[in-house]
CSV table of C-alpha atoms and ligand atoms in Angstrom, one decimal:
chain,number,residue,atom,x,y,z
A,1,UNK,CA,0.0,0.0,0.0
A,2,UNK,CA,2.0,3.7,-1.0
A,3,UNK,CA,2.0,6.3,1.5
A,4,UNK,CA,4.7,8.0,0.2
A,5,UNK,CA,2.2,9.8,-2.2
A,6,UNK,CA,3.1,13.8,-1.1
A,7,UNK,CA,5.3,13.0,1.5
A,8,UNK,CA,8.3,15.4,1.7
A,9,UNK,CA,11.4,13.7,2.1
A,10,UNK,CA,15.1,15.1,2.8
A,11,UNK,CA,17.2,12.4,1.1
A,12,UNK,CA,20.9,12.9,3.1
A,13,UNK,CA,23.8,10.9,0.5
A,14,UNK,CA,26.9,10.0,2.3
A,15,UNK,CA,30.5,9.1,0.5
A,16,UNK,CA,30.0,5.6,-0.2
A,17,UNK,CA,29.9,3.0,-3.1
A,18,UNK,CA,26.5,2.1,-2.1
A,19,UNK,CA,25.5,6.0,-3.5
A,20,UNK,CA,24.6,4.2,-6.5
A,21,UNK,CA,22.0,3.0,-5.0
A,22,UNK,CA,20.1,6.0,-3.8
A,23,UNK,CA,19.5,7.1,-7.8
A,24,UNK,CA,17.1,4.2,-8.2
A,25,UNK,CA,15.3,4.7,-4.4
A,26,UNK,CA,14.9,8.6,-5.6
A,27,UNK,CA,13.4,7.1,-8.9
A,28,UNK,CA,11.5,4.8,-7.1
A,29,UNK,CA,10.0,7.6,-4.2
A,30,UNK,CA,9.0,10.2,-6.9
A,31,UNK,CA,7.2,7.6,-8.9
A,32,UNK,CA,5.5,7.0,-6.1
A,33,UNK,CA,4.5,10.3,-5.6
A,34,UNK,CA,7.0,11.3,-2.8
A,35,UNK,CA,8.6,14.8,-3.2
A,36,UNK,CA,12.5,14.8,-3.1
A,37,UNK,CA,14.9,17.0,-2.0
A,38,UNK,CA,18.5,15.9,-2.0
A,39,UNK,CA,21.5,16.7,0.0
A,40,UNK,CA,24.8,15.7,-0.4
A,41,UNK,CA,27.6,15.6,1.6
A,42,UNK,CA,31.4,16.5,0.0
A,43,UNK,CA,33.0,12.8,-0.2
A,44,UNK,CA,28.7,11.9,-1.9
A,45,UNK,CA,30.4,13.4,-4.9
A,46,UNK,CA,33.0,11.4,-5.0
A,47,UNK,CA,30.6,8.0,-5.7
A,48,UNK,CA,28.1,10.1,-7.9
A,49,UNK,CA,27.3,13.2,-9.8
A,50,UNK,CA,24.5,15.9,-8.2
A,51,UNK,CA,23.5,15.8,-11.6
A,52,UNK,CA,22.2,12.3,-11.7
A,53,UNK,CA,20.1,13.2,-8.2
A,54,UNK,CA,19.0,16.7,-9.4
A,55,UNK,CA,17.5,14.7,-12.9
A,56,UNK,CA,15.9,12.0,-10.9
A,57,UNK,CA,14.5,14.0,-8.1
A,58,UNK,CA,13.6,17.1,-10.6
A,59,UNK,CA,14.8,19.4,-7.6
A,60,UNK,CA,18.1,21.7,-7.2
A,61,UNK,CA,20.6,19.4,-4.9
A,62,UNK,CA,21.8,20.9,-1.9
A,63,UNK,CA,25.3,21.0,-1.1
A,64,UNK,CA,26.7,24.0,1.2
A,65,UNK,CA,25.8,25.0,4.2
A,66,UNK,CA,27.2,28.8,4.0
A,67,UNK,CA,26.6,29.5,0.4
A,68,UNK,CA,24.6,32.4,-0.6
A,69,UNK,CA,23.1,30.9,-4.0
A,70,UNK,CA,22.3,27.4,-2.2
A,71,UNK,CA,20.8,29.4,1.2
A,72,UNK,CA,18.6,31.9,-0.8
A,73,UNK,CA,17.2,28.8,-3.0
A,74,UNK,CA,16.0,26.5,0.4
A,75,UNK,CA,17.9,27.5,3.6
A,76,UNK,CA,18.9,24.2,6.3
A,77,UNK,CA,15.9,25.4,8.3
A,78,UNK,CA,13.5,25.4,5.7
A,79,UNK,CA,14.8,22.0,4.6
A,80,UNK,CA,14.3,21.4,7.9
A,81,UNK,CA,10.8,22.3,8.5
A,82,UNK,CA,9.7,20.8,4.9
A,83,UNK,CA,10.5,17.6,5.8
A,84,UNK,CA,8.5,15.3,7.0
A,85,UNK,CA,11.1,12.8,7.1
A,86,UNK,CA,15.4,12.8,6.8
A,87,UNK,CA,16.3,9.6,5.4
A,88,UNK,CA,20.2,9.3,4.9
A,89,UNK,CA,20.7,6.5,2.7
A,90,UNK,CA,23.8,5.8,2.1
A,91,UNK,CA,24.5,6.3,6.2
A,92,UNK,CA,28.8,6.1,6.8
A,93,UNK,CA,30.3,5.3,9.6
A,94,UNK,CA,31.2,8.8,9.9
A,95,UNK,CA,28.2,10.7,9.3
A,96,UNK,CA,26.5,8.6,12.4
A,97,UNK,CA,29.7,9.4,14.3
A,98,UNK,CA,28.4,12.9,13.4
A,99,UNK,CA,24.9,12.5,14.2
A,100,UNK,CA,25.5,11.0,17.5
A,101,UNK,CA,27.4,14.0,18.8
A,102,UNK,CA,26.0,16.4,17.5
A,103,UNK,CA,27.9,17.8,15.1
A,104,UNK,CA,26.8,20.7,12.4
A,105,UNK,CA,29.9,21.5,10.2
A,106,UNK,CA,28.4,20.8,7.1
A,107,UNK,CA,24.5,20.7,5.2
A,108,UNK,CA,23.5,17.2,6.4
A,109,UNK,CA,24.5,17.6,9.7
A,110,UNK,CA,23.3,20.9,10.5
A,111,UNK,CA,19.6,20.0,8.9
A,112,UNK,CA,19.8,17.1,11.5
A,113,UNK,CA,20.3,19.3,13.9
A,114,UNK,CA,17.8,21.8,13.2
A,115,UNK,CA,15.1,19.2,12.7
A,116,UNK,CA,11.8,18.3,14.4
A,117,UNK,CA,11.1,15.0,11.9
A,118,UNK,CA,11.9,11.7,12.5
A,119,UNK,CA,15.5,11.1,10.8
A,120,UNK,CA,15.9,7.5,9.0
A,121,UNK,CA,19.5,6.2,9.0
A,122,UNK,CA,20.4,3.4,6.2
A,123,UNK,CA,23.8,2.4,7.4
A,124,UNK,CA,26.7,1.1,4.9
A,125,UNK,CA,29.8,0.4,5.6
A,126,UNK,CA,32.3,-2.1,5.8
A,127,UNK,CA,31.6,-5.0,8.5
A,128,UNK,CA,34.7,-5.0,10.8
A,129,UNK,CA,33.4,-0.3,10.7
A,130,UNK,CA,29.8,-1.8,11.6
A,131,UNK,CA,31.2,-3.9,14.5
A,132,UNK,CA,33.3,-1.5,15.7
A,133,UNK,CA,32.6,-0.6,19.7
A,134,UNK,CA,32.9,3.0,18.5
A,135,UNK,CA,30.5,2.9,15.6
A,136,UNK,CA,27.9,0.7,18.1
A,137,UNK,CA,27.9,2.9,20.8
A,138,UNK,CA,27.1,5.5,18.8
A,139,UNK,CA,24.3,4.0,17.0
A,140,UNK,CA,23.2,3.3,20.4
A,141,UNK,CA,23.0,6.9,21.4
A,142,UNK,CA,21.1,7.6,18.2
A,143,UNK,CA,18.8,4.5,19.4
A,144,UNK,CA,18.0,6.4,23.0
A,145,UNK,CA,17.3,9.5,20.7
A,146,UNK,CA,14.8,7.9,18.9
A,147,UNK,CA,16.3,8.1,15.3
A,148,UNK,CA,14.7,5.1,13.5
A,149,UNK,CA,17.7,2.7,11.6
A,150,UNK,CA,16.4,0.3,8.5
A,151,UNK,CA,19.6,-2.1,8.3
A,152,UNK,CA,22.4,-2.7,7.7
A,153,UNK,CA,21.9,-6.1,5.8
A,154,UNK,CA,23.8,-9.1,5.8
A,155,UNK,CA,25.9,-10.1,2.2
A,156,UNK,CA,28.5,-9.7,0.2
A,157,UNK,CA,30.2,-6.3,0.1
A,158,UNK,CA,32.0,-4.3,-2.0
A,159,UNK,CA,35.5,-4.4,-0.1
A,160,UNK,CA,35.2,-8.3,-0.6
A,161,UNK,CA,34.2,-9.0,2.8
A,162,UNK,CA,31.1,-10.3,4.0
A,163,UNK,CA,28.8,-9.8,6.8
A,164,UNK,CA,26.6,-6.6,8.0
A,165,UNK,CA,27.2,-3.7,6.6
A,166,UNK,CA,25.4,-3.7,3.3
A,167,UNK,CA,22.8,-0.5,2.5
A,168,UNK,CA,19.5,-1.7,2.5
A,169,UNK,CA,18.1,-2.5,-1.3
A,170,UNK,CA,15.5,0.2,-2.1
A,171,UNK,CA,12.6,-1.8,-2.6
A,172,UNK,CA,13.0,-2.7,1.0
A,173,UNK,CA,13.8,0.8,2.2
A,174,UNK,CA,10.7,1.9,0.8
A,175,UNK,CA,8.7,-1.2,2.4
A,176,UNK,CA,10.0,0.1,5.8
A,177,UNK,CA,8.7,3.8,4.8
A,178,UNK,CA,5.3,2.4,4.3
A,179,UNK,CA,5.0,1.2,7.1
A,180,UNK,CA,6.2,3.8,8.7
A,181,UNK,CA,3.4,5.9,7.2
A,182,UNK,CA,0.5,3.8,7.5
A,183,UNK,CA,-2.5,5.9,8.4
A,184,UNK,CA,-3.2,7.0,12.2
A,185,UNK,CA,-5.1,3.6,12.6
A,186,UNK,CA,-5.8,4.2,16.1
A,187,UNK,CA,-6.3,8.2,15.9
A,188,UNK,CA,-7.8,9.2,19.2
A,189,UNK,CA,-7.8,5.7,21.2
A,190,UNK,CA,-6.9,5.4,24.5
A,191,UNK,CA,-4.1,2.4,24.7
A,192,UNK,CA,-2.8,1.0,27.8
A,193,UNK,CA,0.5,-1.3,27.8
A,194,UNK,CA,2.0,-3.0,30.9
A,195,UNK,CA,5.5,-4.0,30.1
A,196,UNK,CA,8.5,-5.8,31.8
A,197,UNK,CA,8.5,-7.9,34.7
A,198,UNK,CA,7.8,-7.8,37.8
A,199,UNK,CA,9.8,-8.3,41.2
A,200,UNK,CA,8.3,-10.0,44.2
A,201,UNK,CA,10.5,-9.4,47.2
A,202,UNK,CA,12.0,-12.5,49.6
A,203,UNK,CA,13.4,-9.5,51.6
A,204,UNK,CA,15.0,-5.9,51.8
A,205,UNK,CA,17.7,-7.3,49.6
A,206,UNK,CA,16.3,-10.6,47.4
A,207,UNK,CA,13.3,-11.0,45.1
A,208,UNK,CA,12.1,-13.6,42.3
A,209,UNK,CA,11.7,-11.9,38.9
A,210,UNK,CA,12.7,-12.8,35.4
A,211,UNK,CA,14.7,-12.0,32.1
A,212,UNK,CA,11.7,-9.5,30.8
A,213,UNK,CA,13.7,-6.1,29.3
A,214,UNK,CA,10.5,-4.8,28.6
A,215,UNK,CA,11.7,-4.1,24.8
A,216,UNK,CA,8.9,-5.8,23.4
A,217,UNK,CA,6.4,-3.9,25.6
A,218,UNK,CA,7.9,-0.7,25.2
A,219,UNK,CA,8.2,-1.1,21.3
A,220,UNK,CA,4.6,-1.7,21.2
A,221,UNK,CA,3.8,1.9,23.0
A,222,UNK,CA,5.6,4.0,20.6
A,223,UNK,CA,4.2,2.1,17.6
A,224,UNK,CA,0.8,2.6,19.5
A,225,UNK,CA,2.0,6.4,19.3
A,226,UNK,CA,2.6,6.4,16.2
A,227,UNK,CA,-0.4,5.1,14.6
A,228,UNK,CA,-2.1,8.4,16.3
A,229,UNK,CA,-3.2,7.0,19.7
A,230,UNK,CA,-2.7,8.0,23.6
A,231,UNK,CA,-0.8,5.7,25.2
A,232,UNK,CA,-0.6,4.8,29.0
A,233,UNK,CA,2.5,2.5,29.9
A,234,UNK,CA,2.9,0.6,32.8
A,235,UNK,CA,5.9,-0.8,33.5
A,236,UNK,CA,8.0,-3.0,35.8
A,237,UNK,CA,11.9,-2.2,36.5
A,238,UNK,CA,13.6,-1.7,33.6
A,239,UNK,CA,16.1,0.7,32.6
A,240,UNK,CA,14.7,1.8,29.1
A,241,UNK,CA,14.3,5.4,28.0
A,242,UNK,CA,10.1,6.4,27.6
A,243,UNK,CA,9.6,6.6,24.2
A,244,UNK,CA,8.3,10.4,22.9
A,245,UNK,CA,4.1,11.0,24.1
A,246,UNK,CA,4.0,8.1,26.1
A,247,UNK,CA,2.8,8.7,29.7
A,248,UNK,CA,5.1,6.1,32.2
A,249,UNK,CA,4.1,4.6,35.2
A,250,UNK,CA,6.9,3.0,37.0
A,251,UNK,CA,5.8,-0.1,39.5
A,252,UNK,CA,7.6,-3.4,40.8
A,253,UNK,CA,5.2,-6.2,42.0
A,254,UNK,CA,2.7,-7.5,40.5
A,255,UNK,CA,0.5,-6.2,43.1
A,256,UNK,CA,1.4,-2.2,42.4
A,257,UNK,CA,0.8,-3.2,38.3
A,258,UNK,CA,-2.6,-4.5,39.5
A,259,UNK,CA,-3.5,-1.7,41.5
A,260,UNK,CA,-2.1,0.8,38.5
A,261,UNK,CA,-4.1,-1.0,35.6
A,262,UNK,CA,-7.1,-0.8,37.7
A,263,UNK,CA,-7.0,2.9,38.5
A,264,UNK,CA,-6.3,3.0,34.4
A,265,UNK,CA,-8.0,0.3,32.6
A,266,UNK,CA,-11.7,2.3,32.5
A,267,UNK,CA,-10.0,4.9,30.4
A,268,UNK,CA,-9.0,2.6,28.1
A,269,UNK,CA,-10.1,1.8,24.7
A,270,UNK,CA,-7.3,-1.2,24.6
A,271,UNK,CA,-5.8,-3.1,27.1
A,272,UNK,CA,-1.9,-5.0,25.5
A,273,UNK,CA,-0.3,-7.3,28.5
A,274,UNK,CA,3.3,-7.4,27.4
A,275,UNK,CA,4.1,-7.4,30.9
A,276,UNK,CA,6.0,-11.1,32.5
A,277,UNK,CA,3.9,-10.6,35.4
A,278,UNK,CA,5.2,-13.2,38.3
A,279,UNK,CA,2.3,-15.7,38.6
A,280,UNK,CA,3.7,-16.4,42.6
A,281,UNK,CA,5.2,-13.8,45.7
A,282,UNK,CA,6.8,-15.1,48.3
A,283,UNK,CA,4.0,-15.7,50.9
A,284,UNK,CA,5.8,-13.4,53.6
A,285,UNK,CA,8.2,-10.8,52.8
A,286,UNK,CA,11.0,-10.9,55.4
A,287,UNK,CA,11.8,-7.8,57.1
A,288,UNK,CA,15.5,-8.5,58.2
A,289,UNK,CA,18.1,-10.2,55.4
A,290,UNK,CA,17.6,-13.9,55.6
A,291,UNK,CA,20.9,-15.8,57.1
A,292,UNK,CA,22.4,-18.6,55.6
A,293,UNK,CA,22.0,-20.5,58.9
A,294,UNK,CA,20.2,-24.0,57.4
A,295,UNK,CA,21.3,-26.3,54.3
A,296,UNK,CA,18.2,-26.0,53.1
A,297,UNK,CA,15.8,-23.4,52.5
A,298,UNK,CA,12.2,-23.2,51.4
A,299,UNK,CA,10.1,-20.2,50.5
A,300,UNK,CA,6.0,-20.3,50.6
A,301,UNK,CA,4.8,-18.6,47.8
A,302,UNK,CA,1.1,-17.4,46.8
A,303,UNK,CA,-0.4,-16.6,43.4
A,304,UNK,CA,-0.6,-12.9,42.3
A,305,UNK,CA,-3.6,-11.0,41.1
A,306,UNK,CA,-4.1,-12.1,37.2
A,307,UNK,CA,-3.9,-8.7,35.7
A,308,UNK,CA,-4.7,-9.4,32.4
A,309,UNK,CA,-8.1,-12.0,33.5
A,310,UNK,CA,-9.2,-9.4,35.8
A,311,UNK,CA,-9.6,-6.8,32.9
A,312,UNK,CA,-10.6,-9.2,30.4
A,313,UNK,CA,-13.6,-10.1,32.9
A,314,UNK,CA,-14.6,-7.0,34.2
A,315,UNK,CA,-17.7,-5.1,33.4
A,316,UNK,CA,-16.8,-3.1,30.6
A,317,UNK,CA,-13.8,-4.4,29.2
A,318,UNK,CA,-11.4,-2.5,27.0
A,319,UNK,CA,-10.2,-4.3,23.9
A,320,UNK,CA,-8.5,-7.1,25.1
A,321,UNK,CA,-4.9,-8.4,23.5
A,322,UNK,CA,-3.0,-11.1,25.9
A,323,UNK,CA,0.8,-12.6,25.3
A,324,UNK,CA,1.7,-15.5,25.3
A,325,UNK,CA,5.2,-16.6,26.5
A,326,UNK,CA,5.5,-20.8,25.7
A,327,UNK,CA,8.7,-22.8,25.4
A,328,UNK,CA,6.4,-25.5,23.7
A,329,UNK,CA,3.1,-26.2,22.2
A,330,UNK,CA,2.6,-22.3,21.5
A,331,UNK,CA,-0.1,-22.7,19.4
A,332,UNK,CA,-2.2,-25.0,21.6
A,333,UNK,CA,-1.6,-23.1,25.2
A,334,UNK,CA,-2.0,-19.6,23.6
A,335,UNK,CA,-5.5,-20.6,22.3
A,336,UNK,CA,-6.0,-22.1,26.0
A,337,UNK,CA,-5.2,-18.8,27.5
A,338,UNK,CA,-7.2,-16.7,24.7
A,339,UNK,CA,-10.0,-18.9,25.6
A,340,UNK,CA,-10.2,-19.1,29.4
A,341,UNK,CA,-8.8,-15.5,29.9
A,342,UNK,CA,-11.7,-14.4,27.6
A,343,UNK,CA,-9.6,-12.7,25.8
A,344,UNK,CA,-9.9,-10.7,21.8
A,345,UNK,CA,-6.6,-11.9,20.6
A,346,UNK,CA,-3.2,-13.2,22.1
A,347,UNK,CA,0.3,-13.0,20.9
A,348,UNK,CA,2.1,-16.2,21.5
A,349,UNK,CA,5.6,-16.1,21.4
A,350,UNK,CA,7.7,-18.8,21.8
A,351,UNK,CA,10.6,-18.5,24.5
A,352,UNK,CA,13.9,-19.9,25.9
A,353,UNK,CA,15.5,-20.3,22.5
A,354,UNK,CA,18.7,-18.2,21.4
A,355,UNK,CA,16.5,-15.9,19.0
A,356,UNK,CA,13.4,-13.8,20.3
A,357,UNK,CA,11.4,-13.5,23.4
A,358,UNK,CA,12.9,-12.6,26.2
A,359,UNK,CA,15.7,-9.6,26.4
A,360,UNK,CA,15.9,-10.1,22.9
A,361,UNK,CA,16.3,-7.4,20.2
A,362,UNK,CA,13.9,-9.4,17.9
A,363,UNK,CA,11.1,-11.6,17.8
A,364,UNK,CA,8.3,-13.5,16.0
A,365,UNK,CA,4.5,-13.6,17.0
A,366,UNK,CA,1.9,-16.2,16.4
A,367,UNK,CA,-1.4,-13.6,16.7
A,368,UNK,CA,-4.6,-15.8,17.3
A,369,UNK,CA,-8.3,-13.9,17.9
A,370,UNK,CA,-11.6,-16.1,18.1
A,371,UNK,CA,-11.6,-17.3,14.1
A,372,UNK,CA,-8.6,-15.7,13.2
A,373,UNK,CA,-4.5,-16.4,13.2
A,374,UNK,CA,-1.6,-14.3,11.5
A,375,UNK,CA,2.0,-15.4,11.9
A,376,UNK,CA,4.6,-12.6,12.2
A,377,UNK,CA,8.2,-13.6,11.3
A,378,UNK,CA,11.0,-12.9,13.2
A,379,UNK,CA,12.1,-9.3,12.8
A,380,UNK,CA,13.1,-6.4,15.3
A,381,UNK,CA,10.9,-6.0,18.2
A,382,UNK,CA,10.4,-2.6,16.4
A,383,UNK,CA,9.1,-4.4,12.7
A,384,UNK,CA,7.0,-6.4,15.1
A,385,UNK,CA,5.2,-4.3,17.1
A,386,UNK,CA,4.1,-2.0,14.1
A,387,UNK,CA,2.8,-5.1,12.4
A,388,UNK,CA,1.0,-6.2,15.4
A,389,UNK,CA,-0.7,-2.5,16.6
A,390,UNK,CA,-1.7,-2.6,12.6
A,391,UNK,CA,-3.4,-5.9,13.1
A,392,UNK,CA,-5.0,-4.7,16.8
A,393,UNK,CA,-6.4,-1.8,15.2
A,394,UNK,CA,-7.9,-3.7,12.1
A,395,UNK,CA,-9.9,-6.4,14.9
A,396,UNK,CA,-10.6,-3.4,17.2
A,397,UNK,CA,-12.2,-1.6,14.6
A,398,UNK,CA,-14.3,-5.2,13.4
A,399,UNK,CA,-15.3,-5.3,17.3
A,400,UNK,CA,-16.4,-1.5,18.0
A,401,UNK,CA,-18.2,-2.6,14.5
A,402,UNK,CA,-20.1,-5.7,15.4
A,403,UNK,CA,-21.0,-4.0,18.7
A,404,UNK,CA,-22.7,-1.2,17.2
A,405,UNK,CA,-25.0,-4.1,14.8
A,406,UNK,CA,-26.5,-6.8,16.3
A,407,UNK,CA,-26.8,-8.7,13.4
A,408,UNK,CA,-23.4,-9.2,12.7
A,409,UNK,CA,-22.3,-9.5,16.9
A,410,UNK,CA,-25.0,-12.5,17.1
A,411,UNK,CA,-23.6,-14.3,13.9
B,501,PMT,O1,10.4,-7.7,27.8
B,501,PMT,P1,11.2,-8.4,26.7
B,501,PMT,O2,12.5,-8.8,27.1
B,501,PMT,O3,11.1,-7.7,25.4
B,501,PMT,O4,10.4,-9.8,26.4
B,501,PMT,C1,9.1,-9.8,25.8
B,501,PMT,C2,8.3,-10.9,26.5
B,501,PMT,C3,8.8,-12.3,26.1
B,501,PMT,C4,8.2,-10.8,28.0
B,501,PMT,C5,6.8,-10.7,25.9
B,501,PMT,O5,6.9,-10.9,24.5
B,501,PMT,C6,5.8,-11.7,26.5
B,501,PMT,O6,5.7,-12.9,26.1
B,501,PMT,N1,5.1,-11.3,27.5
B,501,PMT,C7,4.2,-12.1,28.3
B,501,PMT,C8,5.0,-12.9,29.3
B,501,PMT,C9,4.1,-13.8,30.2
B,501,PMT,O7,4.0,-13.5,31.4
B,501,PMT,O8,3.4,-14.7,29.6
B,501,PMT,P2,2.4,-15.8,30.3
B,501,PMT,O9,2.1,-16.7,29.2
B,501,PMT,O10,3.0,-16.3,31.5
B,501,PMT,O11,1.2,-14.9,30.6
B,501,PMT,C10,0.0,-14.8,29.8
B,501,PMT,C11,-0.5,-13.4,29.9
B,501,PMT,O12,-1.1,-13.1,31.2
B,501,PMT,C12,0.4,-12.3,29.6
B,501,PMT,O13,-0.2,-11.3,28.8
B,501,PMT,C13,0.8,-11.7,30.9
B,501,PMT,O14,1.1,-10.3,30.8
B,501,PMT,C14,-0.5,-11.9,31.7
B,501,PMT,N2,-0.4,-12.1,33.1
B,501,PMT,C15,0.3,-13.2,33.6
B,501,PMT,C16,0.3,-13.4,35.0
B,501,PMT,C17,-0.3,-12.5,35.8
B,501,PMT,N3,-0.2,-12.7,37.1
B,501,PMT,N4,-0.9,-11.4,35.3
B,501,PMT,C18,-1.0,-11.2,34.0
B,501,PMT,O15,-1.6,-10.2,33.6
């Protein structure tokens, strides 16, 4: 589906073979309707011509940061404010060196800078650059700053070597800015998210918890964000950064999430338990560190509060969406839980393997609702949690529908 029609995009070339590519993505993005406006850094020139860009994107290309001629035709701040998106494709080593501390010495940079839209970074480079601690830690400050990254991709590359590095091919690119721009599905909804675990205290200094990062849950809110809704997060400890417009609630046990979703769950239009809530507390909660006076030692413990069945059940529910977290038999247990939580839909993801689920940067999602199943591969936790707010807000929007006509409720 294009939803690049009109957009106005800031395309930032950086020196590097894969400059080649970014000819056919600007051919691609203005067939598509997109409006281009190219800048170039000094060493872009050296892989390709401004000419080529300025044909393809039927625009001037922008080059200088204190020239007259170039400042008069579109200064950095009106590039900045026309775009509703930067996407620097090739992204070098360098430039993200740049970009992560700030820097404005040159056109690129100083747009960055003087931005308010999202910036897109398409890294290239060669693999041993991409694995560098330097280069990581600064794509990691970019990552806390919210600039969005499509690659690198694994292959062959131009220096001979192989491994990630490679600049995303445009078709791909141009997937990711789809997606990016699908329509506000959930414009004006009211989302609430629990995320993360939980900890349920032995005593002052010891508590049972488990591996939950909350990435997942916290990837989910800003794509709730960005398909145009409020969101509500309510989280156990982690140490992640809030992601922009989301309203954080910080808890620990199970019992605090409880009592937080409750005082926020009749607000809410959707209810997503990403949260590893711990099913069990220690019984007592010792006042004074325990000694290590016996061999042995054994803790009582008692079941928490179900969160997620105590909203699915309640008077007025919201909309519904459970995980699932299953080291086998996902399919069968997460249509157990769907069914016996009464819930709308459940994400069952699969757990304890090397790749996905827990603390993981990616993961893959079985989605089950009563009739219904959609398999999402494995992908960032990022890819994911777009895919799965678009699917939330297609059944939400079939249930608020069937509610408001009988007929098609009591089918
Ligand atoms: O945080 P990350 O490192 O990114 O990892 C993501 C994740 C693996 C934690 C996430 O994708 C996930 O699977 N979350 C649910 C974990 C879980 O507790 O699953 P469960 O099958 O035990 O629970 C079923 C559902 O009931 C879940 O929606 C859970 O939030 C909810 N629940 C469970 C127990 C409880 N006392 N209250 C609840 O609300």
């Amino acid at each position: 589906m294009n939803k690049l029609t009109n957009k106005n995009i800031v395309l930032g070339v950086c020196g590097s073979i894969a400059a080649y590519k970014s000819a056919d993505l600007i051919r691609r993005l203005t067939e598509l309707g997109a409006n281009i406006r190219v800048v170039m850094t000094q060493s872009a020139n050296e892989f390709i011509t401004p000419l080529t860009l300025q044909t393809l994107s039927q625009n001037p290309v922008h080059q200088h940061l204190l020239d007259c001629d170039s400042e008069s035709n579109m200064s950095h701040i009106e590039l900045a404010r026309w775009a509703d998106i930067i996407l620097i494709a090739p992204c070098s080593a360098n430039f993200i060196a740049k970009l992560a501390h700030g820097a404005a010495d040159d056109l690129l940079s100083t747009v960055c800078l003087a931005t308010r839209s999202p910036i897109i970074i398409v890294p290239a480079m060669n693999n041993a650059m991409w694995e560098n601690p330097a280069t990581q830690e600064n794509i990691h400050t970019l990552e806390k700053r919210e600039v969005i990254r499509f690659g690198p991709a694994a292959g062959n590359q131009a220096c001979g070597e192989t491994g990630l590095g490679r600049m995303q091919e445009p078709v791909q690119i141009i997937n990711n800015l789809n997606e990016m721009f699908q329509a506000k599905l959930l414009h004006g909804q009211h989302i609430l998210i629990t995320a993360g675990p939980t900890q349920e205290d032995i005593d002052p200094v010891r508590y049972i918890s488990n591996r939950s990062s909350g990435k997942m849950g916290f990837a989910i809110a800003k794509a709730a964000v960005e398909a145009g809704s409020k969101v509500t997060l309510i989280c156990g400890p982690v140490q992640r950064s809030t992601p922009r417009h989301v309203d954080r609630i910080d808890v620990r046990t199970a019992e605090q999430m409880n009592t937080a979703v409750s005082n926020f769950v009749t607000q809410a239009d959707i209810f997503i338990s990403t949260a590893a809530v711990a099913d069990y507390r220690p019984q007592v909660t010792q006042s004074e560190k325990i000694k290590k006076t016996s061999e042995d030692l054994k803790l009582e413990l008692v079941r928490n509060p179900d969160i997620l069945l105590n909203v699915a059940n309640a008077a007025n529910p919201p909309f519904t969406v459970g995980f699932a977290a299953e080291t086998n038999n996902v399919k069968e247990n997460a249509l157990t839980k769907l069914k016996l939580k009464s819930l709308d839909m459940i994400a069952a993801n699969q757990v304890g393997n090397e790749k996905g689920g827990f603390d993981s940067d990616e993961n893959a999602l079985a989605v089950f609702w009563p009739g219904g199943e959609i398999l999402l591969p494995m992908a960032t936790k990022e890819k994911i949690a777009r895919e799965l707010i678009a699917i939330v807000a297609e059944r939400f929007q079939v249930s608020r529908f069937s509610e408001t006509n009988p007929i098609i409720k009591n089918r």
